[in-house]
Short mmCIF file of C-alpha atoms in Angstrom, two decimals:
data_model
loop_
_atom_site.label_atom_id
_atom_site.label_comp_id
_atom_site.label_asym_id
_atom_site.label_seq_id
_atom_site.Cartn_x
_atom_site.Cartn_y
_atom_site.Cartn_z
CA MET O 1 -0.46 23.71 -7.27
CA THR O 2 2.76 24.35 -5.37
CA THR O 3 5.63 25.47 -7.62
CA LEU O 4 9.38 25.44 -7.13
CA GLU O 5 9.21 29.15 -6.32
CA THR O 6 6.45 28.93 -3.70
CA ARG O 7 7.47 25.82 -1.76
CA PRO O 8 8.22 26.28 1.97
CA THR O 9 11.88 25.49 1.13
CA ALA O 10 12.94 27.07 -2.17
CA ALA O 11 15.21 25.32 -4.65
CA PRO O 12 18.78 26.64 -5.02
CA ASP O 13 19.95 28.11 -8.32
CA TRP O 14 21.49 24.84 -9.53
CA ALA O 15 21.77 26.10 -13.12
CA SER O 16 24.53 28.48 -12.05
CA GLN O 17 26.43 25.75 -10.20
CA PRO O 18 28.81 23.18 -11.72
CA THR O 19 27.65 19.60 -12.16
CA PRO O 20 28.64 17.62 -9.05
CA ASP O 21 31.81 15.65 -9.75
CA SER O 22 32.13 13.37 -6.72
CA ALA O 23 29.99 11.04 -4.64
CA ASP O 24 29.95 13.52 -1.75
CA ALA O 25 28.84 16.35 -4.02
CA TRP O 26 26.04 14.27 -5.53
CA LEU O 27 24.84 13.20 -2.09
CA ALA O 28 24.87 16.82 -0.96
CA ARG O 29 22.72 17.70 -4.00
CA ALA O 30 20.34 14.84 -3.13
CA ARG O 31 20.06 16.14 0.45
CA GLU O 32 19.08 19.55 -0.88
CA VAL O 33 16.31 17.91 -2.89
CA ARG O 34 15.27 15.88 0.14
CA GLU O 35 14.88 18.99 2.29
CA ILE O 36 12.71 20.68 -0.32
CA LEU O 37 10.48 17.63 -0.68
CA ALA O 38 10.19 17.04 3.08
CA SER O 39 9.02 20.59 3.71
CA ASP O 40 5.53 19.90 2.29
CA ALA O 41 5.49 16.12 1.85
CA ALA O 42 2.49 15.51 4.12
CA ALA O 43 0.35 18.10 2.32
CA ARG O 44 1.30 16.77 -1.10
CA ASP O 45 0.54 13.22 -0.01
CA ARG O 46 -2.97 14.28 0.97
CA ALA O 47 -3.50 16.21 -2.28
CA ALA O 48 -2.17 13.33 -4.42
CA GLU O 49 -1.72 15.57 -7.46
CA THR O 50 0.38 14.59 -10.45
CA PRO O 51 3.99 15.42 -9.42
CA TYR O 52 4.99 17.57 -12.37
CA THR O 53 6.72 20.06 -10.06
CA GLU O 54 8.56 17.32 -8.19
CA VAL O 55 9.92 15.79 -11.40
CA ALA O 56 10.93 19.28 -12.57
CA LEU O 57 12.86 19.52 -9.30
CA LEU O 58 14.68 16.26 -10.04
CA LYS O 59 15.57 17.55 -13.50
CA ALA O 60 16.69 20.99 -12.29
CA SER O 61 18.91 19.40 -9.65
CA GLY O 62 20.58 17.22 -12.27
CA LEU O 63 19.85 14.03 -10.34
CA VAL O 64 18.16 12.52 -13.40
CA THR O 65 21.52 12.55 -15.21
CA LEU O 66 23.53 10.87 -12.44
CA LEU O 67 24.24 7.73 -14.50
CA GLY O 68 24.66 9.59 -17.80
CA PRO O 69 27.89 10.19 -19.72
CA VAL O 70 30.01 13.10 -18.49
CA ALA O 71 30.57 14.21 -22.09
CA ASP O 72 26.83 14.84 -22.42
CA GLY O 73 26.47 16.66 -19.11
CA GLY O 74 25.84 13.65 -16.92
CA GLY O 75 27.42 12.52 -13.69
CA GLY O 76 29.16 9.43 -15.01
CA GLN O 77 28.42 7.70 -11.73
CA GLU O 78 27.75 4.05 -10.82
CA TRP O 79 24.88 2.09 -9.28
CA PRO O 80 26.15 2.10 -5.66
CA LEU O 81 25.89 5.88 -5.60
CA ALA O 82 22.55 5.87 -7.44
CA TYR O 83 21.08 3.65 -4.72
CA ARG O 84 22.29 6.05 -2.02
CA VAL O 85 20.85 9.04 -3.89
CA VAL O 86 17.48 7.27 -4.07
CA ARG O 87 17.65 6.68 -0.30
CA GLU O 88 18.23 10.36 0.33
CA VAL O 89 15.37 11.52 -1.88
CA ALA O 90 12.99 8.88 -0.49
CA ALA O 91 13.70 10.10 3.05
CA GLY O 92 12.04 13.34 2.01
CA ASP O 93 9.25 11.78 -0.06
CA GLY O 94 8.84 8.06 -0.67
CA SER O 95 6.90 8.51 -3.89
CA ILE O 96 9.53 10.73 -5.48
CA GLY O 97 12.26 8.39 -4.29
CA GLN O 98 10.51 5.55 -6.10
CA LEU O 99 10.07 7.63 -9.25
CA LEU O 100 13.77 8.50 -9.27
CA GLY O 101 14.78 4.89 -8.64
CA TYR O 102 12.60 3.62 -11.47
CA HIS O 103 13.94 6.38 -13.71
CA TYR O 104 17.48 5.13 -13.09
CA LEU O 105 16.36 1.57 -13.83
CA TRP O 106 14.74 2.46 -17.16
CA PHE O 107 17.58 4.82 -18.11
CA TRP O 108 19.83 1.78 -17.64
CA ALA O 109 17.53 -0.53 -19.63
CA ALA O 110 19.48 0.14 -22.83
CA ARG O 111 22.64 -1.04 -21.10
CA LEU O 112 20.79 -4.10 -19.77
CA VAL O 113 19.69 -5.46 -23.14
CA GLY O 114 20.91 -3.12 -25.89
CA THR O 115 23.78 -3.28 -28.32
CA ARG O 116 26.82 -1.08 -27.74
CA GLU O 117 25.56 1.33 -30.42
CA GLN O 118 22.09 1.53 -28.88
CA ILE O 119 23.50 2.10 -25.41
CA ALA O 120 25.66 5.00 -26.58
CA ALA O 121 22.81 6.64 -28.51
CA VAL O 122 20.14 6.29 -25.81
CA GLU O 123 22.33 7.40 -22.92
CA SER O 124 23.61 10.40 -24.86
CA ASP O 125 20.14 11.58 -25.92
CA ALA O 126 18.61 10.94 -22.50
CA THR O 127 21.34 12.84 -20.69
CA ARG O 128 21.50 15.84 -23.02
CA ASN O 129 17.71 16.24 -22.99
CA ARG O 130 17.24 15.26 -19.32
CA TRP O 131 14.57 12.75 -20.24
CA PHE O 132 12.55 11.38 -17.36
CA PHE O 133 11.81 7.70 -17.84
CA GLY O 134 8.68 5.68 -17.11
CA GLY O 135 8.03 2.03 -17.80
CA ALA O 136 5.04 -0.06 -18.88
CA VAL O 137 6.49 -3.43 -17.87
CA ASN O 138 4.45 -5.67 -15.57
CA PRO O 139 5.14 -9.40 -15.94
CA ARG O 140 2.00 -10.50 -14.11
CA ASP O 141 -0.24 -8.94 -16.77
CA SER O 142 -0.93 -10.54 -20.12
CA ASP O 143 1.89 -9.79 -22.53
CA VAL O 144 1.66 -6.81 -24.83
CA GLN O 145 1.56 -8.19 -28.37
CA ILE O 146 4.05 -7.09 -31.01
CA ARG O 147 3.36 -7.30 -34.73
CA ASP O 148 6.27 -7.52 -37.17
CA GLU O 149 5.59 -5.21 -40.11
CA GLY O 150 8.83 -5.63 -41.98
CA THR O 151 10.94 -2.58 -41.15
CA GLN O 152 9.11 -1.87 -37.91
CA ILE O 153 7.34 -3.54 -35.00
CA VAL O 154 3.99 -2.41 -33.60
CA TYR O 155 2.95 -2.71 -29.93
CA ASN O 156 -0.65 -3.31 -28.78
CA GLY O 157 -2.00 -4.15 -25.32
CA ARG O 158 -2.65 -2.95 -21.80
CA LYS O 159 -0.65 -2.90 -18.60
CA THR O 160 -2.05 -2.54 -15.08
CA PHE O 161 0.89 -0.48 -13.85
CA SER O 162 3.00 2.13 -15.59
CA THR O 163 5.04 3.94 -12.95
CA GLY O 164 5.97 7.46 -14.02
CA SER O 165 3.21 7.57 -16.65
CA ARG O 166 2.14 11.20 -17.13
CA VAL O 167 5.33 12.73 -15.73
CA SER O 168 7.62 10.78 -18.07
CA ASP O 169 9.19 12.01 -21.28
CA VAL O 170 9.80 8.49 -22.58
CA THR O 171 8.34 5.09 -21.69
CA VAL O 172 10.00 1.70 -21.83
CA LEU O 173 7.69 -0.78 -23.55
CA GLU O 174 8.03 -4.57 -23.42
CA GLY O 175 6.05 -7.18 -25.30
CA VAL O 176 6.17 -10.50 -27.15
CA LEU O 177 6.42 -10.99 -30.90
CA GLU O 178 3.26 -12.67 -32.14
CA GLY O 179 3.67 -16.41 -32.63
CA THR O 180 6.93 -16.55 -30.63
CA ASP O 181 8.19 -16.33 -27.07
CA THR O 182 10.60 -13.51 -27.96
CA HIS O 183 10.40 -10.45 -25.73
CA VAL O 184 11.31 -7.05 -27.13
CA PHE O 185 12.09 -3.83 -25.23
CA ALA O 186 11.89 -0.40 -26.82
CA ILE O 187 11.94 3.22 -25.67
CA VAL O 188 9.21 5.46 -27.07
CA PRO O 189 7.92 9.01 -26.47
CA SER O 190 5.29 9.03 -23.73
CA ASP O 191 3.27 11.86 -25.27
CA GLN O 192 1.70 10.23 -28.35
CA PRO O 193 -1.82 9.20 -29.39
CA GLY O 194 -1.04 5.49 -29.10
CA ILE O 195 -0.28 5.68 -25.38
CA VAL O 196 -3.16 6.46 -23.04
CA PHE O 197 -2.49 6.72 -19.31
CA HIS O 198 -5.67 6.11 -17.34
CA ASP O 199 -4.92 8.06 -14.15
CA ASP O 200 -6.37 5.26 -11.99
CA TRP O 201 -3.66 4.88 -9.36
CA ASP O 202 -5.58 5.33 -6.08
CA ASN O 203 -3.71 3.31 -3.45
CA ILE O 204 -3.06 3.93 0.23
CA GLY O 205 0.65 4.61 -0.28
CA GLN O 206 3.18 5.85 -2.82
CA ARG O 207 0.37 8.08 -3.96
CA LEU O 208 2.46 10.35 -6.20
CA THR O 209 4.17 7.66 -8.28
CA GLU O 210 1.74 7.87 -11.21
CA SER O 211 1.57 4.07 -11.30
CA GLY O 212 -1.80 3.64 -12.98
CA SER O 213 -2.72 1.54 -15.98
CA VAL O 214 -1.92 2.24 -19.62
CA THR O 215 -3.35 1.23 -22.99
CA ILE O 216 -0.94 0.87 -25.90
CA THR O 217 -2.44 1.05 -29.39
CA ASP O 218 -0.46 0.69 -32.61
CA VAL O 219 2.76 2.16 -31.21
CA ALA O 220 5.31 1.66 -34.00
CA VAL O 221 9.05 1.28 -33.44
CA PRO O 222 11.75 0.77 -36.09
CA TRP O 223 13.43 -2.62 -35.84
CA GLU O 224 16.78 -0.90 -35.31
CA ALA O 225 15.39 0.57 -32.07
CA ALA O 226 14.43 -2.87 -30.69
CA ALA O 227 16.86 -3.21 -27.80
CA GLY O 228 19.52 -5.85 -28.30
CA PHE O 229 18.38 -6.95 -31.78
CA VAL O 230 20.59 -7.11 -34.86
CA ASP O 231 18.88 -8.08 -38.12
CA LYS O 232 15.80 -9.06 -36.10
CA ALA O 233 17.82 -11.53 -33.99
CA PHE O 234 18.40 -10.93 -30.27
CA GLN O 235 21.98 -10.97 -29.02
CA PRO O 236 21.70 -12.68 -25.59
CA ARG O 237 24.00 -12.12 -22.61
CA VAL O 238 23.85 -13.31 -18.99
CA TYR O 239 23.83 -9.60 -18.12
CA ASN O 240 20.31 -9.39 -19.59
CA THR O 241 19.06 -11.11 -16.41
CA LEU O 242 20.47 -8.45 -14.07
CA ASN O 243 17.14 -6.59 -14.13
CA VAL O 244 15.83 -8.37 -11.03
CA PRO O 245 18.74 -7.88 -8.60
CA THR O 246 19.13 -4.30 -9.80
CA ILE O 247 15.49 -3.33 -9.36
CA GLN O 248 15.34 -5.14 -6.03
CA LEU O 249 18.21 -2.97 -4.80
CA VAL O 250 16.26 0.06 -6.01
CA PHE O 251 13.37 -1.18 -3.85
CA VAL O 252 15.72 -1.62 -0.90
CA SER O 253 16.93 1.93 -1.40
CA PHE O 254 13.60 3.67 -1.15
CA TYR O 255 12.38 1.38 1.66
CA LEU O 256 15.41 2.34 3.72
CA GLY O 257 15.05 5.98 2.73
CA ILE O 258 11.44 6.05 3.85
CA ALA O 259 12.41 4.37 7.12
CA ARG O 260 15.10 6.97 7.69
CA GLY O 261 12.61 9.74 6.97
CA ALA O 262 10.24 8.28 9.57
CA LEU O 263 13.01 7.85 12.14
CA GLU O 264 14.47 11.32 11.74
CA SER O 265 11.04 12.99 11.65
CA GLY O 266 10.13 11.04 14.76
CA LEU O 267 13.31 12.10 16.55
CA GLU O 268 12.61 15.76 15.83
CA TYR O 269 9.01 15.47 17.00
CA THR O 270 9.98 13.65 20.20
CA ARG O 271 12.65 16.22 20.98
CA THR O 272 10.35 19.19 20.47
CA GLN O 273 6.73 18.07 20.90
CA THR O 274 6.29 14.79 22.78
CA ARG O 275 5.35 15.19 26.43
CA PRO O 276 6.79 12.87 29.09
CA TRP O 277 4.36 10.38 30.57
CA LEU O 278 2.83 11.81 33.74
CA HIS O 279 3.72 8.72 35.80
CA GLY O 280 7.22 8.28 34.38
CA GLY O 281 9.04 10.61 36.74
CA GLN O 282 10.84 12.47 33.96
CA GLU O 283 10.54 16.13 33.04
CA ARG O 284 11.40 15.57 29.37
CA ALA O 285 10.37 12.88 26.94
CA VAL O 286 13.99 12.54 25.77
CA ASP O 287 14.98 11.34 29.25
CA GLU O 288 12.49 8.49 29.43
CA PRO O 289 14.20 5.08 29.33
CA TYR O 290 11.66 3.61 26.89
CA GLN O 291 12.30 6.46 24.44
CA LEU O 292 16.05 5.90 24.60
CA ASP O 293 15.52 2.18 24.03
CA LEU O 294 13.06 2.71 21.15
CA TYR O 295 15.21 5.08 19.15
CA GLY O 296 18.40 3.22 19.95
CA ASP O 297 16.83 -0.03 18.75
CA TYR O 298 15.46 1.43 15.53
CA ALA O 299 18.63 3.33 14.64
CA SER O 300 20.78 0.24 15.26
CA LYS O 301 18.61 -1.88 12.97
CA LEU O 302 18.50 0.75 10.26
CA TRP O 303 22.25 1.38 10.32
CA ALA O 304 22.89 -2.36 10.03
CA VAL O 305 20.69 -2.82 6.97
CA GLU O 306 22.03 0.34 5.33
CA ALA O 307 25.55 -1.03 5.75
CA LEU O 308 24.54 -4.38 4.26
CA ALA O 309 22.80 -2.63 1.35
CA ASP O 310 25.93 -0.58 0.62
CA GLN O 311 28.11 -3.70 0.74
CA VAL O 312 25.84 -5.69 -1.58
CA ALA O 313 25.66 -2.76 -4.00
CA GLN O 314 29.46 -2.57 -4.05
CA GLU O 315 29.70 -6.33 -4.66
CA GLY O 316 27.50 -5.91 -7.72
CA LEU O 317 29.69 -3.22 -9.22
CA ALA O 318 32.09 -5.74 -10.76
CA ILE O 319 29.17 -7.47 -12.49
CA HIS O 320 27.99 -4.19 -13.98
CA HIS O 321 31.52 -3.49 -15.21
CA ASP O 322 31.72 -6.92 -16.89
CA ALA O 323 28.44 -6.56 -18.77
CA TRP O 324 29.61 -8.69 -21.69
CA GLU O 325 31.49 -11.27 -19.59
CA VAL O 326 29.41 -11.87 -16.43
CA THR O 327 28.79 -15.55 -15.65
CA GLU O 328 25.66 -17.33 -14.41
CA GLN O 329 27.46 -18.13 -11.15
CA GLN O 330 28.31 -14.47 -10.54
CA ARG O 331 24.79 -13.40 -11.34
CA GLY O 332 23.23 -16.07 -9.10
CA GLU O 333 25.43 -15.37 -6.08
CA HIS O 334 24.71 -11.64 -6.40
CA GLU O 335 20.95 -12.31 -6.54
CA VAL O 336 21.19 -14.33 -3.30
CA ARG O 337 22.87 -11.42 -1.52
CA VAL O 338 20.28 -9.02 -2.92
CA ALA O 339 17.48 -11.31 -1.73
CA ALA O 340 18.93 -11.26 1.78
CA VAL O 341 19.11 -7.48 2.01
CA LYS O 342 15.67 -7.10 0.42
CA ALA O 343 14.18 -9.33 3.15
CA ARG O 344 15.87 -7.42 5.97
CA ALA O 345 15.13 -3.99 4.52
CA THR O 346 11.44 -4.84 4.18
CA ASP O 347 11.14 -6.07 7.76
CA VAL O 348 13.08 -3.19 9.29
CA ALA O 349 11.30 -0.51 7.25
CA LEU O 350 7.88 -1.87 8.22
CA GLU O 351 8.91 -2.10 11.87
CA ILE O 352 10.22 1.44 12.06
CA THR O 353 7.44 3.13 10.10
CA SER O 354 4.69 1.45 12.11
CA GLY O 355 6.41 1.48 15.52
CA ILE O 356 7.62 5.07 15.50
CA PHE O 357 4.28 6.20 16.93
CA GLU O 358 5.28 4.66 20.28
CA GLY O 359 7.80 7.45 20.62
CA LEU O 360 5.49 10.24 19.49
CA GLY O 361 2.29 10.10 21.49
CA ALA O 362 -1.38 10.38 20.63
CA ARG O 363 -1.22 13.94 19.32
CA ALA O 364 1.13 12.80 16.57
CA THR O 365 -1.73 10.94 14.87
CA ALA O 366 -3.11 14.27 13.60
CA ALA O 367 -3.71 13.93 9.87
CA ALA O 368 -1.93 17.19 9.13
CA LEU O 369 1.36 15.77 10.41
CA GLY O 370 1.19 12.82 8.04
CA PHE O 371 3.31 10.40 10.08
CA ASP O 372 1.20 7.57 8.73
CA ARG O 373 2.47 8.14 5.18
CA PHE O 374 5.79 6.46 5.94
CA TRP O 375 4.15 3.14 6.84
CA ARG O 376 1.57 3.42 4.03
CA ASP O 377 4.35 3.93 1.50
CA VAL O 378 6.45 0.95 2.61
CA ARG O 379 3.43 -1.30 3.09
CA THR O 380 2.08 -0.53 -0.36
CA HIS O 381 5.23 -1.19 -2.33
CA SER O 382 6.65 -4.05 -0.25
CA LEU O 383 3.74 -6.20 -1.48
CA HIS O 384 5.31 -6.06 -4.96
CA ASP O 385 6.61 -9.62 -4.50
CA PRO O 386 6.45 -11.85 -1.38
CA VAL O 387 9.50 -11.42 0.81
CA ALA O 388 9.22 -15.06 1.90
CA TYR O 389 10.45 -16.06 -1.55
CA LYS O 390 13.54 -13.90 -1.03
CA ARG O 391 14.37 -15.72 2.20
CA ARG O 392 13.74 -18.99 0.35
CA GLU O 393 16.36 -18.07 -2.27
CA VAL O 394 18.92 -17.53 0.48
CA GLY O 395 18.03 -20.77 2.25
CA ALA O 396 18.15 -22.85 -0.94
CA PHE O 397 21.59 -21.48 -1.75
CA LEU O 398 22.96 -22.20 1.71
CA LEU O 399 21.41 -25.65 2.19
CA ARG O 400 21.39 -27.03 -1.36
CA ASP O 401 23.90 -24.84 -3.19
CA GLU O 402 21.10 -23.79 -5.56
CA LEU O 403 21.35 -20.57 -7.50
CA PRO O 404 18.09 -18.71 -8.12
CA GLU O 405 16.69 -19.40 -11.58
CA PRO O 406 16.53 -16.10 -13.50
CA THR O 407 12.88 -15.06 -13.80
CA TRP O 408 11.03 -11.75 -13.66
CA TYR O 409 11.15 -12.04 -9.84
CA SER O 410 14.38 -13.91 -9.01
#
């Protein structure tokens, strides 16, 4: 297995460097990680080995602590920057971009549903110990059942997907209390007898995300660790429903990152390897009118969606700051904007990652180059939920002034 020391591009000595303290510094750190990942991404995609080394890279770089408290060694940063960091990493490797994005989401899960005391404790421990988060939450599966045993609750069940599985330090569990419709989130150690990851993720794309199934057997959690519960009663907030727009913006981030990776890899290949068409009258591929049109078209579309994604992320910042005061109207309007950018990002990422071959030529289909991984990655994950329903949310808001009903997917 490739290690940090033997990769084609070696990792800097981040331990001797100060923690980045600005958006520019964090993005520069993310670009360093991107370059390391990109140097052997095609080979690692083919090997499809568990990405222990890649997650160690994310930890060593400090990116896993981006959202954590500064007092505990974290970056103290906000979601708009986290989305941009995910884009950078995904441009080097779509799988690792997804893993990092999901890590941020599950790191934030305490803030989504927890009490103030739980939030402070989880974020402090996670940052100091550089925990890497996974999650066994899939709403289309049967619910994991939770048994109330007085001072503790006990989880039992199975989930089809558990992204991060074997590379995670902790896993976010979600289930339903027996005999009720009450859902309970909890964070538990991943390495324990009651959690068995089945290593059965074998899909065409996002091959290194460790997204296989998991069986949960008698995993016990103290009631005080049940997120958002006080004396066994949940303390509801509108903010609890922000999981969907937030995770959808995570999706947008790694779709756009993968698209940028495809575009920039394609540009480099066309500049250095693509031959001009013998009947085109040009001596260089970069002078052919269809190449100029292709790359100009793709870059224009990508820049536009990136700008929209940044704007929507910034709009959501006020909602995240008002976690105890956010209204249903604010939440609904934000979800509509997220739905719009999710629809555009999906379409543009699929177009770029599949169409880039037009600018490369037949030799670029060599398996060793791995240009197909960009499309496979976007195509695999973009089937998570139908994009038509995102466009429908936007249309219903514009035509009927309807806010999306908060569900697991809206």
